[in-house]
PDB file of C-alpha atoms in Angstrom:
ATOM      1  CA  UNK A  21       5.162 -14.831  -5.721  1.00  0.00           C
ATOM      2  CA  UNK A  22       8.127 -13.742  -4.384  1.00  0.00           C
ATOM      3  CA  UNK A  23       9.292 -10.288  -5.723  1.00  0.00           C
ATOM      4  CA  UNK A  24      12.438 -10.292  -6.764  1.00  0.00           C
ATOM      5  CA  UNK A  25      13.248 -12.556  -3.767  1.00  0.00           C
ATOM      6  CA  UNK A  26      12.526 -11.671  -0.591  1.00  0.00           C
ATOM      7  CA  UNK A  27      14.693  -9.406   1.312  1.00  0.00           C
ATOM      8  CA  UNK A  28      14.077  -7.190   4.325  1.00  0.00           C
ATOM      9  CA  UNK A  29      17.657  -5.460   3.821  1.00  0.00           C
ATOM     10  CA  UNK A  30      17.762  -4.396  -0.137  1.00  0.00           C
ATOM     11  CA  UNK A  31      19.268  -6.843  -1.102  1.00  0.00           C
ATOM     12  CA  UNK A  32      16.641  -7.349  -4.648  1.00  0.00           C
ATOM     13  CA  UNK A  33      17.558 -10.365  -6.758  1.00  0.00           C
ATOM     14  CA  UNK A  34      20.018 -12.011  -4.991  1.00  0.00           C
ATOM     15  CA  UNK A  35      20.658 -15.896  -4.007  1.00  0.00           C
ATOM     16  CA  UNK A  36      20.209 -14.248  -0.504  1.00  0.00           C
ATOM     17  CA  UNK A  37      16.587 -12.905  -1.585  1.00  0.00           C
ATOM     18  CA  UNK A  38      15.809 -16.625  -3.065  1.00  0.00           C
ATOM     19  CA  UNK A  39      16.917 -18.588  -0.538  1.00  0.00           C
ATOM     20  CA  UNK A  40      15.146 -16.635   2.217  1.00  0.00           C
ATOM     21  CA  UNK A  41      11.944 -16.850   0.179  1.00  0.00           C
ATOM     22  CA  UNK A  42      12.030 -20.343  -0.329  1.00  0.00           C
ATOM     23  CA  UNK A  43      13.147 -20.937   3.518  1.00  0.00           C
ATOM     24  CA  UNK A  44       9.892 -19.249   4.078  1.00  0.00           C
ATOM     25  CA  UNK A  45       7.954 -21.907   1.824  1.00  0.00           C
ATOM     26  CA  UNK A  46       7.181 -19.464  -0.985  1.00  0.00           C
ATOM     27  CA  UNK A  47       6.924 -22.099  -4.192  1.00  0.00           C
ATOM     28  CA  UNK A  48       7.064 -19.199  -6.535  1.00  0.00           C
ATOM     29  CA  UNK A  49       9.760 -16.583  -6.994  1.00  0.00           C
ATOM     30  CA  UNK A  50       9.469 -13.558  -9.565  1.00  0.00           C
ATOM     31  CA  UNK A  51      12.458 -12.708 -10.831  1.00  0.00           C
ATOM     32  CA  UNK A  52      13.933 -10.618 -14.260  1.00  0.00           C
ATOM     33  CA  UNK A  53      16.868 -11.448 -16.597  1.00  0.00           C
ATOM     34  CA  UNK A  54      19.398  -9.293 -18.578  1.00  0.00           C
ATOM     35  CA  UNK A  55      22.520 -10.839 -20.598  1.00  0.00           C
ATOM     36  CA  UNK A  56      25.855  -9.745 -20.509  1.00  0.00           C
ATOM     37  CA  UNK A  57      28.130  -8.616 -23.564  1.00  0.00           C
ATOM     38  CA  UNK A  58      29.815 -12.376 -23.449  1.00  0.00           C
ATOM     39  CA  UNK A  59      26.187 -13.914 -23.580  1.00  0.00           C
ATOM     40  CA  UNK A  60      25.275 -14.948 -19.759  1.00  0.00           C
ATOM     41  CA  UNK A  61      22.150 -15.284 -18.466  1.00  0.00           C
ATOM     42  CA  UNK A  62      21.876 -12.962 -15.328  1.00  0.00           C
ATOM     43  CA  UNK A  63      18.496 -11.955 -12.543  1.00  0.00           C
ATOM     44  CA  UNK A  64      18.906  -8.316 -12.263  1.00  0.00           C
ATOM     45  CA  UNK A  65      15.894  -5.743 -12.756  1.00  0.00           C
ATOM     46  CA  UNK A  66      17.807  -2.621 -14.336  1.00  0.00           C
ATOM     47  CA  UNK A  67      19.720  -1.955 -17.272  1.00  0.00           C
ATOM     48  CA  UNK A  68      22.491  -1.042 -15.496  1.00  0.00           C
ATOM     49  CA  UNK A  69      24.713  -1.770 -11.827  1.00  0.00           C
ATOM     50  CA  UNK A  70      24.299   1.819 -10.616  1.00  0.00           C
ATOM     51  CA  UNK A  71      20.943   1.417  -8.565  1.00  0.00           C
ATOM     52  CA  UNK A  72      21.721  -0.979  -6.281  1.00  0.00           C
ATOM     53  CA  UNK A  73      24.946  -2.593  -6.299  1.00  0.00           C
ATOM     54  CA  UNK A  74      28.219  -1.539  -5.331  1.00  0.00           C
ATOM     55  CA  UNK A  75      29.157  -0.698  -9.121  1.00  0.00           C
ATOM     56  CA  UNK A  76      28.665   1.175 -12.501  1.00  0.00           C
ATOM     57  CA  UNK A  77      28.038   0.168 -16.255  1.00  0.00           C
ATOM     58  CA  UNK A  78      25.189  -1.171 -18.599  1.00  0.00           C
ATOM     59  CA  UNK A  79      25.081  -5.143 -17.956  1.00  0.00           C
ATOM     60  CA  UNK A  80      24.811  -5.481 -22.408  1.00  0.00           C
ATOM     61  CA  UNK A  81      27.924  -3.918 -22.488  1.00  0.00           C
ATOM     62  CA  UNK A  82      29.828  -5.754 -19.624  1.00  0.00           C
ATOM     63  CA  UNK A  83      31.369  -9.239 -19.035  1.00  0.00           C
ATOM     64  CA  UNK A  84      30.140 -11.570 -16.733  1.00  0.00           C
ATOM     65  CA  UNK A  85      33.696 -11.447 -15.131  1.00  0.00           C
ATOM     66  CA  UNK A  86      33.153  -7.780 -15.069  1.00  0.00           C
ATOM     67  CA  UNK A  87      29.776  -8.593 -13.050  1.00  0.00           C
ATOM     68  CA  UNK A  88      30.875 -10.623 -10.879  1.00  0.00           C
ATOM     69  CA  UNK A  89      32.576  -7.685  -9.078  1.00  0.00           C
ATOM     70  CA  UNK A  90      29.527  -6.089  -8.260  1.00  0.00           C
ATOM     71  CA  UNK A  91      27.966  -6.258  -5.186  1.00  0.00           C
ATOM     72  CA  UNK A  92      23.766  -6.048  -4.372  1.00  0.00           C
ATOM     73  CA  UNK A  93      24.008  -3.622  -1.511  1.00  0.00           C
ATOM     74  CA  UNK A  94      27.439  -4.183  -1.556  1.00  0.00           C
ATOM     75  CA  UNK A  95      27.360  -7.693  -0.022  1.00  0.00           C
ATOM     76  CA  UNK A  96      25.599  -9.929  -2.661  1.00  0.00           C
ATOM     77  CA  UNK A  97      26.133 -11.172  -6.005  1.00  0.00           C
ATOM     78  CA  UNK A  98      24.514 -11.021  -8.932  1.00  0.00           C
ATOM     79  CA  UNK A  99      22.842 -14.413  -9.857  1.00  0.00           C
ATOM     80  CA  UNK A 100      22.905 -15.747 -12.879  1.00  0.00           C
ATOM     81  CA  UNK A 101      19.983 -17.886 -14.028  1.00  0.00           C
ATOM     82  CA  UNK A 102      21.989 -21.182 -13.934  1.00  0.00           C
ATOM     83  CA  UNK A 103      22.600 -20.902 -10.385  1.00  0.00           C
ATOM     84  CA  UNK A 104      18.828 -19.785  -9.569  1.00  0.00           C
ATOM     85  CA  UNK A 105      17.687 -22.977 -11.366  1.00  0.00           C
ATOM     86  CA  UNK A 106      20.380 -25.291 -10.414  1.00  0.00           C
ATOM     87  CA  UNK A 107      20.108 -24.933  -6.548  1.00  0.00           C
ATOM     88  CA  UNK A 108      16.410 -24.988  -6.364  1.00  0.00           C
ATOM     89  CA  UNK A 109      15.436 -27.479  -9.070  1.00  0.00           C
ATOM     90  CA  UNK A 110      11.485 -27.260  -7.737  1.00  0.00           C
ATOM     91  CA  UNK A 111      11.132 -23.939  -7.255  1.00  0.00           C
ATOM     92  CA  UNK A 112       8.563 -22.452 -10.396  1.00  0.00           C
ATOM     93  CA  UNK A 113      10.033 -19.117 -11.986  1.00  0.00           C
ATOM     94  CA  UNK A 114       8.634 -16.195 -13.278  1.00  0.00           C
ATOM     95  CA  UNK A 115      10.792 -14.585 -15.346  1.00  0.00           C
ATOM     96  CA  UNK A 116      10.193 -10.514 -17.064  1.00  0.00           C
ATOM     97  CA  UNK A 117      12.499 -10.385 -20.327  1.00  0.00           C
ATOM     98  CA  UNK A 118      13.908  -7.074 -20.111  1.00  0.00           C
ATOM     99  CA  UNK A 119      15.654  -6.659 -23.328  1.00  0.00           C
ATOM    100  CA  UNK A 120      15.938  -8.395 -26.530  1.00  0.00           C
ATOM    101  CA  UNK A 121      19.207  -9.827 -25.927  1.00  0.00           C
ATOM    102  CA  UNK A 122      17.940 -11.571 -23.556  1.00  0.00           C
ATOM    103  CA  UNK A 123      15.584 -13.380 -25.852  1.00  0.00           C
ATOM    104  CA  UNK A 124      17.948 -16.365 -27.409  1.00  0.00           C
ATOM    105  CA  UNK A 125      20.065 -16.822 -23.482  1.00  0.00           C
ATOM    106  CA  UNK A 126      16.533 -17.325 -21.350  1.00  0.00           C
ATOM    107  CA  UNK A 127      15.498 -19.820 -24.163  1.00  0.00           C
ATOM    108  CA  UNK A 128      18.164 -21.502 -24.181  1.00  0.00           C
ATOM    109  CA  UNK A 129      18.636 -21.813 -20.936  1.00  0.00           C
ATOM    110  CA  UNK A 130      15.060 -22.976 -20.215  1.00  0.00           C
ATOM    111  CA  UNK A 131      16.041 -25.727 -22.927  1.00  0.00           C
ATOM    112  CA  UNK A 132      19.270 -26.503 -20.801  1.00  0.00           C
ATOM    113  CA  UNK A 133      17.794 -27.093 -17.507  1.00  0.00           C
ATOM    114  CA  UNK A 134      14.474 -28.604 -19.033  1.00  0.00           C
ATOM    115  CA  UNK A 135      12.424 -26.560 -17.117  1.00  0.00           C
ATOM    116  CA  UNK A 136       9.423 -25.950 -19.403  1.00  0.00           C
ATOM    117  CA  UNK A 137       6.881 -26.907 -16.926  1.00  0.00           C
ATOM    118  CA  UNK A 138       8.325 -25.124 -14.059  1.00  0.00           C
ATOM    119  CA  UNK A 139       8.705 -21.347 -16.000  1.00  0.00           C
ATOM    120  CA  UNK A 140       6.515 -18.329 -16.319  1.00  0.00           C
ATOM    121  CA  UNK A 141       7.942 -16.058 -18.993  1.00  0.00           C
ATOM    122  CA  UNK A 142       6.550 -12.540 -19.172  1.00  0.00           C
ATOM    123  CA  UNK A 143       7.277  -8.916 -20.668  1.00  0.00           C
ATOM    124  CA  UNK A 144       6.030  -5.751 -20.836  1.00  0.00           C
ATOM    125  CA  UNK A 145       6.276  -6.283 -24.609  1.00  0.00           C
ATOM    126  CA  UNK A 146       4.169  -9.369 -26.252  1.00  0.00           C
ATOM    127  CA  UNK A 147       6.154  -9.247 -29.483  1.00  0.00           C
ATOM    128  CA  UNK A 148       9.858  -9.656 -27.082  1.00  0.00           C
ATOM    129  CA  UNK A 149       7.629 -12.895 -24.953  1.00  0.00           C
ATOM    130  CA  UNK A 150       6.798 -14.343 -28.126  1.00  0.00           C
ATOM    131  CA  UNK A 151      10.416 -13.985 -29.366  1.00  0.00           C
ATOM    132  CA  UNK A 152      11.231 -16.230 -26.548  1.00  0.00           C
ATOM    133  CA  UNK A 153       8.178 -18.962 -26.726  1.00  0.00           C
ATOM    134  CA  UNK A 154       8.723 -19.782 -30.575  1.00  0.00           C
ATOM    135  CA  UNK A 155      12.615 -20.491 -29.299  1.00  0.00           C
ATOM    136  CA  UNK A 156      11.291 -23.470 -27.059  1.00  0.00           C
ATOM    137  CA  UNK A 157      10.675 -27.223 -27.853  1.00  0.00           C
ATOM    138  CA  UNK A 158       7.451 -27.203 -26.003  1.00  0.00           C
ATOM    139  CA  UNK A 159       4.657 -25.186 -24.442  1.00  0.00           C
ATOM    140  CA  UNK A 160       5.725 -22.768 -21.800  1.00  0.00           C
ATOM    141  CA  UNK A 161       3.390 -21.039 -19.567  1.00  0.00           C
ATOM    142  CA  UNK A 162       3.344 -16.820 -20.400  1.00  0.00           C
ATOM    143  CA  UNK A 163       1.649 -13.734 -19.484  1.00  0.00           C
ATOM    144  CA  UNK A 164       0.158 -10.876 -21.129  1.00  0.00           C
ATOM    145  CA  UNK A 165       2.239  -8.313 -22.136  1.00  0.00           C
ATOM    146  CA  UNK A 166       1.202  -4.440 -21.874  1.00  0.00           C
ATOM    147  CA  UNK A 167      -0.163  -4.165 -25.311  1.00  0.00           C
ATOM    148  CA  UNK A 168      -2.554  -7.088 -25.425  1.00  0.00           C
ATOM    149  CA  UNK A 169      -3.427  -6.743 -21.351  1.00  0.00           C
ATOM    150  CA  UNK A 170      -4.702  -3.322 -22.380  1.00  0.00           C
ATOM    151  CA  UNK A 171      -6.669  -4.283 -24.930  1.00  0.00           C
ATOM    152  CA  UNK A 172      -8.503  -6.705 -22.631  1.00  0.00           C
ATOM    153  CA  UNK A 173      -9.332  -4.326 -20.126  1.00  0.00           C
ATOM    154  CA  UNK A 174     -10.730  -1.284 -22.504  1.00  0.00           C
ATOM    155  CA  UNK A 175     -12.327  -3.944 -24.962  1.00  0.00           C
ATOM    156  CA  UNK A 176     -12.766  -7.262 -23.051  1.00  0.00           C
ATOM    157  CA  UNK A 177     -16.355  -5.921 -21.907  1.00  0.00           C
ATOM    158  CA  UNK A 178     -16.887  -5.201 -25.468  1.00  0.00           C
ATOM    159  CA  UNK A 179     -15.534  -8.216 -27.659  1.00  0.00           C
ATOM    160  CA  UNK A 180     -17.150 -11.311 -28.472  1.00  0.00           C
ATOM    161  CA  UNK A 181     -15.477 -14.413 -26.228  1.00  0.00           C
ATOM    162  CA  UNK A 182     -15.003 -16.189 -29.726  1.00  0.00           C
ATOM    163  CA  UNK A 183     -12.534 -13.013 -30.654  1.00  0.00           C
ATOM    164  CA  UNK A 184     -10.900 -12.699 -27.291  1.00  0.00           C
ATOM    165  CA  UNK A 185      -9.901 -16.522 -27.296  1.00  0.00           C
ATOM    166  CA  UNK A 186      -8.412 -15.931 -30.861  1.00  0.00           C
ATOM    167  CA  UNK A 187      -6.606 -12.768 -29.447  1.00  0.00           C
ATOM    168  CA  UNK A 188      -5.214 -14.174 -26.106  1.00  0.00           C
ATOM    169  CA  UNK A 189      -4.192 -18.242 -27.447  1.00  0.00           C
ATOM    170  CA  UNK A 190      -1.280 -18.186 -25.646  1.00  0.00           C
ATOM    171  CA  UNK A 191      -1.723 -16.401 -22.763  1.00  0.00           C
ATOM    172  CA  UNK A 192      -2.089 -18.287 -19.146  1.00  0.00           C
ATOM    173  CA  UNK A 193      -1.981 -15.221 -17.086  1.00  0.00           C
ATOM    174  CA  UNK A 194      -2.239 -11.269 -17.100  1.00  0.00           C
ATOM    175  CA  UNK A 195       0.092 -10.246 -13.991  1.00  0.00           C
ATOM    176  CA  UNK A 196      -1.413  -6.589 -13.445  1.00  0.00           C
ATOM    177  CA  UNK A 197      -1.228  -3.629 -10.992  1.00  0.00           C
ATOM    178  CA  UNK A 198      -4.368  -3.126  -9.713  1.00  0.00           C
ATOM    179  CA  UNK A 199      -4.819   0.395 -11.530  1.00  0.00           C
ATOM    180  CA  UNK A 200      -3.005   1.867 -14.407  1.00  0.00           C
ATOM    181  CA  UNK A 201      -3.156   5.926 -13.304  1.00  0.00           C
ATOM    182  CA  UNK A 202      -6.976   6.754 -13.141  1.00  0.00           C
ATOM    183  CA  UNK A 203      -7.754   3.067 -14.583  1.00  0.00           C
ATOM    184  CA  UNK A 204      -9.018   0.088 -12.199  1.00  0.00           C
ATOM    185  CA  UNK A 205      -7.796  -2.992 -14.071  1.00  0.00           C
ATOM    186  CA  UNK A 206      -8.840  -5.285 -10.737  1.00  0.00           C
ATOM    187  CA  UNK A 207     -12.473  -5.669 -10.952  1.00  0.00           C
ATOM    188  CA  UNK A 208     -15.103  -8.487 -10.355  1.00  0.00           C
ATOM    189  CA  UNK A 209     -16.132  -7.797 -14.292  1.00  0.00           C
ATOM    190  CA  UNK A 210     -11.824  -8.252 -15.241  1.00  0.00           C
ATOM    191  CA  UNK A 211     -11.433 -11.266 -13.070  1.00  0.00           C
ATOM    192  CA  UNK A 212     -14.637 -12.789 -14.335  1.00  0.00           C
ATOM    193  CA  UNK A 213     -14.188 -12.574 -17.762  1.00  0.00           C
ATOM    194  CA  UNK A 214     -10.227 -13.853 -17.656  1.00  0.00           C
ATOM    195  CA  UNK A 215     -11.507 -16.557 -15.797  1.00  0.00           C
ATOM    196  CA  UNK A 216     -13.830 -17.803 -18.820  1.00  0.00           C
ATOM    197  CA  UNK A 217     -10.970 -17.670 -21.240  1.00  0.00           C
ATOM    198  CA  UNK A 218      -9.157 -19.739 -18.390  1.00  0.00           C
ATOM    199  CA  UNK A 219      -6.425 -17.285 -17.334  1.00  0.00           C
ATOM    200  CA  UNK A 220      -5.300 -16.520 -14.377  1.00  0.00           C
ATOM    201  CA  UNK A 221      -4.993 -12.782 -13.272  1.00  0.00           C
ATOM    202  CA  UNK A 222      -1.875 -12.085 -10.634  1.00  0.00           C
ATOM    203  CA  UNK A 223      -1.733  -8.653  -9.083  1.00  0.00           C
ATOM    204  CA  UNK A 224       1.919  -6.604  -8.272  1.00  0.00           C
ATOM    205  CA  UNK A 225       3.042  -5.379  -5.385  1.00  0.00           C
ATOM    206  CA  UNK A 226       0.786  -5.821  -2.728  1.00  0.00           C
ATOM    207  CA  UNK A 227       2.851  -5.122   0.516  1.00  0.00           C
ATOM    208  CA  UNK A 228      -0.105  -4.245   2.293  1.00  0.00           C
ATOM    209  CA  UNK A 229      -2.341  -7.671   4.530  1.00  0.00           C
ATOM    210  CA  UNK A 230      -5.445  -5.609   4.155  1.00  0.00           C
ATOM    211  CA  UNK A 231      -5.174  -4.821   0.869  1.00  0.00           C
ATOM    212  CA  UNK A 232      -3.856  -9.110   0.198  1.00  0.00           C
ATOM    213  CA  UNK A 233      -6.797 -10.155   1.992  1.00  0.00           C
ATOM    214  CA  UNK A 234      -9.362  -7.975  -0.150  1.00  0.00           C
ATOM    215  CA  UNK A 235      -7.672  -9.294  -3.486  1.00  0.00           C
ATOM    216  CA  UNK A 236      -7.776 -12.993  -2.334  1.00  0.00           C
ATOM    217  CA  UNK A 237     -11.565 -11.981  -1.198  1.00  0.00           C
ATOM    218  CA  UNK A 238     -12.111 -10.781  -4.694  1.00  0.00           C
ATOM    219  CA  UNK A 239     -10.487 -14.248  -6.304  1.00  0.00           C
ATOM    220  CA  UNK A 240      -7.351 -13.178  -7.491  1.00  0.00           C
ATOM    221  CA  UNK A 241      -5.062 -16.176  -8.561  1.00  0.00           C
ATOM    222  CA  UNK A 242      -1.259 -14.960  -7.256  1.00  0.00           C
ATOM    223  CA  UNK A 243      -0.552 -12.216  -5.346  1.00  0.00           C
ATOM    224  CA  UNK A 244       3.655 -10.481  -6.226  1.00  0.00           C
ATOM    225  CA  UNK A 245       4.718  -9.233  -3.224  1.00  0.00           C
ATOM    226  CA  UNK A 246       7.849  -7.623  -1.478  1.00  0.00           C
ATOM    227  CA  UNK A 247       6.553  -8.916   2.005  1.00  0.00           C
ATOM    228  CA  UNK A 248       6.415 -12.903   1.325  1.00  0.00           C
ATOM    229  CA  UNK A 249       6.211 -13.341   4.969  1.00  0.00           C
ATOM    230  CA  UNK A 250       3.462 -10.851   5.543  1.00  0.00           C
ATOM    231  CA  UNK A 251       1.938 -12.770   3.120  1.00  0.00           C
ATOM    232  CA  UNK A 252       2.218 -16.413   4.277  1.00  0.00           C
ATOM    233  CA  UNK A 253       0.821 -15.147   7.456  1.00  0.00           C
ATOM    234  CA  UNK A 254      -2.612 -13.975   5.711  1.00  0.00           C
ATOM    235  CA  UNK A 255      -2.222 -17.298   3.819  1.00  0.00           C
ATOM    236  CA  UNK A 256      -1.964 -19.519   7.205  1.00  0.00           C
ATOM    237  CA  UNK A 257      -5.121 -16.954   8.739  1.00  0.00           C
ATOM    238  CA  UNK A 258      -7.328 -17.857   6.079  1.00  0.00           C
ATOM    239  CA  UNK A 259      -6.260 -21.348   5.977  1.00  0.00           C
ATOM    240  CA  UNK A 260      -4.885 -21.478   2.509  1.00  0.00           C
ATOM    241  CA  UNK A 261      -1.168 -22.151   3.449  1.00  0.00           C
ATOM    242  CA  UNK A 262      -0.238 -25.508   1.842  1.00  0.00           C
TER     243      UNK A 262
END
């Protein structure tokens, strides 16, 4: 998956960062959404312009005209999730919910386009990803958020299957770091048992070809990375490059 695009030059987010990604034959891209005060449906990762664009102010409280001024590295602009699904109709999305505004725009938008099948939807917070999945007309494929993925890895060794089915009935995926602090979330034993219950396990970032190659070794599912093209080349060595 393609984190936040992929961009050698900063420029995170950005029909640029797509478009590069997908040039390089990456099906997936990994992407986040925030809505404006006037209620559209924008890929940006923070709260706010200052970090890296060209502008100020908290995207809640602005305008998409206001927006539209900024600049990603002061040469790009920001996307809005319309444009991200209307140019590259087969590309599959996965899409973090930052903020609860963004809850009723991403589900409506995923109604708009049709584009059920093709989505991902994700949050740190399970109760904001649910939020968005009872919106929706039909299934939609979703990860774990923080609360729930943490439960699985200090009690999945622990808990009955029967229990952890009943806890985890709609989750497809748990997209994961490979430790939290002293934790190690990605182990044989994690990967094992998500793979009973049938969900995938996708670790971020992995920047590294070494450290790809050990995680494919281990049977990993997706790999989020900065460095799609580092990545496509470890694909192609091991010949798993479609």
């Amino acid at each position: 998956m393609a984190h936040r695009g992929y961009s050698r030059d900063g420029l995170e987010n950005s029909m640029a960062a797509f478009r590069a990604a997908v040039e390089l034959g990456i099906g997936h891209l990994e992407t986040d959404v925030h809505t404006t005060a006037d209620g559209v449906l924008l890929l940006f990762h923070d709260d706010a312009l200052d970090r890296v664009t060209d502008s100020e102010g908290r995207i809640a409280d602005l305008t998409a005209a206001q927006v539209a001024q900024a600049r990603i590295g002061g040469r790009e602009a920001i996307p809005t999730f319309d444009q991200l699904a209307t140019e590259f109709p087969k590309a599959r999305l996965n899409l973090d919910v930052k903020d609860w505004n963004s809850v009723r725009t991403l589900a409506a938008a995923i109604e708009r386009h049709d584009a059920h099948d093709r989505m991902l939807v994700t949050s740190f917070s399970d109760r904001r990803r649910r939020a968005v999945l009872r919106l929706l007309s039909r299934r939609t494929a979703t990860s774990a958020g923080l609360p729930l993925t943490a439960a699985f890895v200090l009690l999945g060794p622990v808990l009955p299957t029967g229990l952890l089915r009943r806890l985890l009935h709609d989750v497809d995926a748990f997209q994961v770091p490979v430790g939290f602090g002293p934790v190690r979330v990605i182990t044989a034993g994690f990967l094992r048992r998500a793979h009973r219950l049938g969900i995938q396990v996708h670790v971020w970032t992995i920047n590294d070809p070494a450290h790809m190659r050990d995680l494919l070794d281990l049977g990993v599912d997706g790999i989020v990375t900065d460095r799609s093209d580092l990545l496509k080349e470890v694909l192609q060595g091991r010949g798993d490059w479609d």
